[in-house]
Amino acid sequence: MSKATEAGLTPPPLRDDCFALPAGVDWTPVDTALERLRVGLDRVVGQETLPLEAALGRVLAADVVALRANPPEPNAAVDGYGFAFAALGEGDQTLPLIAGRAAAGVPLGHAVPEGSAVRILTGAALPEGVDTVVLEEDVSANAREIAFRAGVTPRANTRRAGEDVAAGDVILRQGVRLGPAELALAAATGLGAVAVFERLRVGVLSTGDELVEPGQAAGAGQIYDANRVMLLGLVGEMGFAPVDLGRVADSRADLRQRLDDAAGRVDVILTSGGASNGEEDHMSALLREAGAMQTWRMAVKPGRPLALGLWGGRPVFGLPGNPVAALVCALVFARPAMGVLAGRGWALPQGYLLPAAFEKHKKAGRREYLRARVREGCVEVFASEGSGRISGLSWAEGLVELPDGALEVARGDAVRFIPYASFL
Ligand code: AMP
Ligand code: MG
């Protein structure tokens, strides 16, 4: 019965555990959810061959083998004079200098007689008869001879052929994302093109009657759609192909139509809003209707409901509407899942243990992610944990991950800081 009295309805008293997780409900621990995603998903993208200059940010579809050694030939590591070490005697040295020089890309073209030296520049292939180079600064030279002190070691200032990479070595593994360094390695070892996976097409859709387009006039009760630009940007930074699916009102029919359309042109769909079990939570309702739906109540803060399902065969991540929760769930759950779909394989972000510049009493039963940044080697957290505080996302440079159990964090305790970039 209601608590009606003659004076009208009285709200129930606040319970002292009103912000605690309800007892007896099945909250899915983060690691359990991640394990389910890891085993449940597979690569969905095809592959193509791209020239190196078009391959930045792409994921290798096959191991890459060096076509050529690096360096390809023994060469000089400095500007100086080259000779055969074996011909040196004891003590300080004077060697006759032969005419000509060896420069990078312009070989000497003939052998250096034993006991003689030749002018040689950085990167020049060692001429026959040269295995050691003395640094220019350590030498007195005129047109006919050079002199230098005792103590030069055999093969000094030279690089061996293949000392970095041998021809035939596997230089990069399938699943590696190509950054500038990987492109340099492929180029240096003779590759002009690589086999990569097609980019994962990730659709981003916002839901909610209250949303209006950024920059447009907003009426009473309306808010700007912040999640869409955020998630599209995130997807792009992760190296996937963002596809803007726009915005739909809280209408089941509209949402259904938009998802049908999206399933034909993207590989995975990220939505935000409507993911829990309220009367306007059409995202979870639709996925449930489609029969392939899990509402995972994640034991995570911020976050909680995450509607996971398949729509037209495409995985759908129904993220929470709160921007902070949407971003955290996208980073923590959707990112590793999309990595698998995209051929990168399963990988969790690298975190760093650093001293806390804050104190916190953390309850048991859920993992927590705090907006955080590093200053002077210590981790600071944003003043408010409110999940509507978009300013905190921008203030932060990453997240602090606090483990599932209860925890007292004191200043100076090591906490795990995960830079935003680790999620990319
Ligand atoms: P919901 O998950 O739909 O109940 O939304 C939770 C909260 O997030 C509500 O305050 C929404 O207004 C807000 N919200 C939902 N979608 C967005 C969005 N795209 N941009 C900014 N806030 C949003
Ligand atoms: Mg909503």
Coordinates of N, CA and C in Angstrom, one line a residue, residues 299-398:
A299 N 29.5 -3.6 -13.4 CA 29.9 -3.2 -12.0 C 31.0 -2.2 -12.3
V300 N 30.6 -1.0 -12.8 CA 31.6 0.0 -13.1 C 31.0 1.4 -12.9
K301 N 31.8 2.3 -12.4 CA 31.4 3.7 -12.3 C 32.4 4.6 -12.9
P302 N 32.0 5.5 -13.8 CA 30.7 5.7 -14.3 C 30.3 4.7 -15.4
G303 N 29.0 4.4 -15.5 CA 28.7 3.5 -16.6 C 27.4 2.8 -16.3
R304 N 27.5 1.6 -15.7 CA 26.3 0.7 -15.4 C 25.7 0.1 -16.6
P305 N 24.6 0.7 -17.1 CA 23.9 -0.2 -18.1 C 24.7 -0.1 -19.4
L306 N 24.8 -1.2 -20.1 CA 25.4 -1.3 -21.4 C 24.6 -2.3 -22.1
A307 N 23.9 -1.8 -23.2 CA 23.1 -2.7 -24.0 C 23.9 -3.3 -25.1
L308 N 24.1 -4.5 -25.1 CA 24.9 -5.2 -26.1 C 24.0 -6.1 -27.0
G309 N 24.1 -6.0 -28.2 CA 23.3 -6.9 -29.1 C 23.7 -6.9 -30.5
L310 N 23.1 -7.7 -31.3 CA 23.3 -7.7 -32.7 C 22.1 -7.2 -33.4
W311 N 22.4 -6.3 -34.4 CA 21.3 -5.8 -35.2 C 21.6 -6.0 -36.7
G312 N 20.8 -6.8 -37.3 CA 21.2 -7.1 -38.7 C 22.6 -7.7 -38.8
G313 N 22.9 -8.4 -37.8 CA 24.3 -9.1 -37.7 C 25.4 -8.2 -37.3
R314 N 25.1 -6.9 -37.1 CA 26.2 -6.0 -36.6 C 26.1 -5.9 -35.1
P315 N 27.3 -5.9 -34.5 CA 27.3 -5.7 -33.0 C 26.9 -4.2 -32.7
V316 N 26.1 -4.1 -31.7 CA 25.7 -2.8 -31.3 C 26.1 -2.6 -29.8
F317 N 26.8 -1.5 -29.6 CA 27.1 -1.1 -28.2 C 26.2 0.0 -27.8
G318 N 25.2 -0.3 -27.0 CA 24.3 0.8 -26.5 C 24.9 1.4 -25.3
L319 N 25.6 2.5 -25.5 CA 26.3 3.2 -24.4 C 25.4 4.0 -23.6
P320 N 25.7 4.3 -22.3 CA 24.9 5.2 -21.5 C 24.9 6.6 -22.1
G321 N 23.8 7.4 -21.8 CA 23.7 8.7 -22.4 C 24.6 9.7 -21.7
N322 N 24.9 9.6 -20.5 CA 25.8 10.6 -19.8 C 27.1 10.6 -20.6
P323 N 27.6 11.8 -21.0 CA 28.8 11.8 -21.8 C 30.0 11.2 -21.1
V324 N 30.1 11.4 -19.8 CA 31.3 10.8 -19.1 C 31.2 9.3 -19.1
A325 N 30.0 8.8 -18.8 CA 29.8 7.3 -18.8 C 29.9 6.8 -20.2
A326 N 29.4 7.5 -21.2 CA 29.5 7.1 -22.6 C 31.0 6.9 -23.0
L327 N 31.8 7.9 -22.6 CA 33.2 7.8 -23.0 C 33.9 6.7 -22.3
V328 N 33.7 6.6 -21.0 CA 34.4 5.5 -20.2 C 34.0 4.2 -20.8
C329 N 32.7 4.0 -21.0 CA 32.3 2.6 -21.5 C 32.8 2.4 -22.9
A330 N 32.9 3.5 -23.7 CA 33.5 3.3 -25.1 C 34.9 2.9 -25.0
L331 N 35.7 3.5 -24.0 CA 37.1 3.2 -23.9 C 37.3 1.8 -23.3
V332 N 36.5 1.5 -22.2 CA 36.8 0.3 -21.5 C 36.2 -0.9 -22.2
F333 N 35.1 -0.8 -22.7 CA 34.4 -2.0 -23.3 C 34.5 -2.0 -24.9
A334 N 34.0 -0.9 -25.5 CA 33.9 -0.9 -26.9 C 35.3 -1.0 -27.6
R335 N 36.2 -0.3 -27.0 CA 37.5 -0.2 -27.7 C 38.2 -1.6 -27.9
P336 N 38.4 -2.4 -26.8 CA 39.0 -3.7 -27.1 C 38.1 -4.6 -28.0
A337 N 36.8 -4.5 -27.9 CA 35.9 -5.3 -28.8 C 36.1 -4.9 -30.2
M338 N 36.2 -3.5 -30.5 CA 36.4 -3.1 -31.8 C 37.8 -3.5 -32.3
G339 N 38.7 -3.5 -31.4 CA 40.1 -4.0 -31.8 C 40.0 -5.4 -32.4
V340 N 39.2 -6.3 -31.8 CA 39.1 -7.6 -32.3 C 38.4 -7.6 -33.7
L341 N 37.3 -6.8 -33.8 CA 36.6 -6.8 -35.0 C 37.4 -6.2 -36.2
A342 N 38.4 -5.3 -35.8 CA 39.2 -4.7 -36.8 C 40.5 -5.4 -37.1
G343 N 40.7 -6.5 -36.5 CA 41.9 -7.3 -36.8 C 43.1 -7.0 -36.0
R344 N 43.0 -6.1 -35.0 CA 44.1 -5.7 -34.1 C 44.3 -6.8 -33.1
G345 N 43.3 -7.6 -32.9 CA 43.4 -8.6 -31.8 C 43.0 -8.0 -30.5
W346 N 43.1 -8.8 -29.5 CA 42.6 -8.4 -28.2 C 43.8 -7.7 -27.5
A347 N 43.5 -6.4 -27.0 CA 44.6 -5.7 -26.3 C 43.9 -4.8 -25.3
L348 N 44.4 -4.8 -24.1 CA 43.9 -3.8 -23.1 C 44.9 -2.7 -23.0
P349 N 44.4 -1.5 -22.6 CA 45.3 -0.3 -22.6 C 46.4 -0.5 -21.5
Q350 N 47.5 0.1 -21.8 CA 48.7 0.2 -20.9 C 48.4 1.2 -19.9
G351 N 48.6 0.9 -18.6 CA 48.4 1.8 -17.5 C 49.8 2.0 -16.8
Y352 N 49.9 3.0 -16.0 CA 51.2 3.3 -15.3 C 50.9 3.5 -13.8
L353 N 51.6 2.8 -13.0 CA 51.5 3.0 -11.5 C 52.2 4.3 -11.1
L354 N 51.4 5.2 -10.6 CA 52.0 6.5 -10.2 C 51.4 6.9 -8.8
P355 N 52.1 7.7 -8.1 CA 51.6 8.1 -6.8 C 50.4 9.0 -6.9
A356 N 49.4 8.8 -6.0 CA 48.2 9.6 -6.0 C 48.4 11.0 -5.4
A357 N 47.9 12.0 -6.0 CA 47.9 13.3 -5.3 C 46.5 13.6 -4.7
F358 N 45.8 12.5 -4.4 CA 44.4 12.6 -3.9 C 44.2 11.5 -2.9
E359 N 43.0 11.7 -2.1 CA 42.6 10.7 -1.2 C 41.2 10.2 -1.6
K360 N 41.0 8.9 -1.4 CA 39.6 8.5 -1.8 C 39.2 7.2 -1.0
H361 N 38.0 7.2 -0.6 CA 37.4 6.0 0.1 C 36.6 5.3 -1.0
K362 N 37.0 4.2 -1.4 CA 36.2 3.5 -2.5 C 35.5 2.3 -2.0
K363 N 34.2 2.1 -2.4 CA 33.4 1.0 -1.9 C 33.8 -0.3 -2.7
A364 N 33.4 -1.4 -2.1 CA 33.6 -2.7 -2.8 C 32.5 -2.9 -3.9
G365 N 32.8 -3.7 -4.8 CA 31.7 -4.2 -5.7 C 31.7 -3.6 -7.1
R366 N 32.6 -2.7 -7.4 CA 32.6 -2.1 -8.7 C 33.9 -1.5 -9.0
R367 N 34.3 -1.5 -10.3 CA 35.5 -0.8 -10.7 C 35.2 0.6 -10.9
E368 N 36.1 1.5 -10.6 CA 35.9 2.9 -10.8 C 36.9 3.6 -11.7
Y369 N 36.5 4.4 -12.5 CA 37.4 5.2 -13.4 C 37.2 6.7 -13.1
L370 N 38.3 7.3 -12.7 CA 38.2 8.7 -12.3 C 38.9 9.5 -13.4
R371 N 38.4 10.7 -13.7 CA 39.1 11.6 -14.7 C 40.3 12.1 -14.0
A372 N 41.4 11.9 -14.7 CA 42.7 12.2 -14.0 C 43.7 12.7 -15.0
R373 N 44.8 13.3 -14.4 CA 45.9 13.8 -15.2 C 47.2 13.7 -14.3
V374 N 48.3 13.8 -14.9 CA 49.6 13.7 -14.2 C 50.2 15.1 -14.1
R375 N 50.5 15.5 -12.9 CA 51.3 16.7 -12.8 C 52.4 16.5 -11.8
E376 N 53.6 16.9 -12.1 CA 54.8 16.7 -11.3 C 54.9 15.2 -10.8
G377 N 54.6 14.3 -11.7 CA 54.8 12.9 -11.4 C 53.7 12.3 -10.6
C378 N 52.7 13.1 -10.2 CA 51.6 12.5 -9.4 C 50.3 12.6 -10.1
V379 N 49.3 11.7 -9.7 CA 48.0 11.7 -10.4 C 47.0 12.6 -9.6
E380 N 46.5 13.5 -10.3 CA 45.4 14.4 -9.8 C 44.1 13.9 -10.4
V381 N 43.0 14.0 -9.6 CA 41.7 13.6 -10.1 C 40.8 14.9 -10.2
F382 N 39.8 14.8 -11.1 CA 38.9 15.9 -11.2 C 38.1 16.1 -9.9
A383 N 37.8 17.3 -9.6 CA 37.1 17.6 -8.4 C 35.8 16.9 -8.2
S384 N 35.0 16.8 -9.3 CA 33.7 16.1 -9.2 C 33.7 14.8 -9.9
E385 N 33.0 13.8 -9.3 CA 32.8 12.6 -10.0 C 31.5 12.5 -10.7
G386 N 30.8 13.6 -10.7 CA 29.5 13.7 -11.4 C 29.6 13.3 -12.9
S387 N 28.7 12.4 -13.3 CA 29.0 11.9 -14.7 C 28.4 12.8 -15.8
G388 N 27.8 13.9 -15.4 CA 27.4 14.9 -16.4 C 28.4 15.9 -16.6
R389 N 29.5 15.9 -15.9 CA 30.5 17.0 -15.9 C 31.5 16.7 -17.1
I390 N 31.0 17.3 -18.2 CA 31.8 17.1 -19.5 C 33.2 17.9 -19.3
S391 N 33.1 18.9 -18.6 CA 34.4 19.7 -18.5 C 35.5 18.9 -17.9
G392 N 35.1 18.0 -17.0 CA 36.2 17.1 -16.4 C 36.8 16.2 -17.4
L393 N 36.1 15.8 -18.4 CA 36.7 14.9 -19.4 C 37.8 15.7 -20.1
S394 N 37.6 16.9 -20.4 CA 38.5 17.7 -21.1 C 39.7 18.2 -20.1
W395 N 39.4 18.4 -18.9 CA 40.4 18.7 -17.9 C 41.4 17.5 -17.8
A396 N 40.8 16.3 -17.8 CA 41.6 15.1 -17.6 C 42.5 14.8 -18.9
E397 N 43.5 14.0 -18.6 CA 44.3 13.5 -19.7 C 44.3 12.0 -19.8
G398 N 43.5 11.4 -19.0 CA 43.4 10.0 -18.9 C 42.5 9.6 -17.8

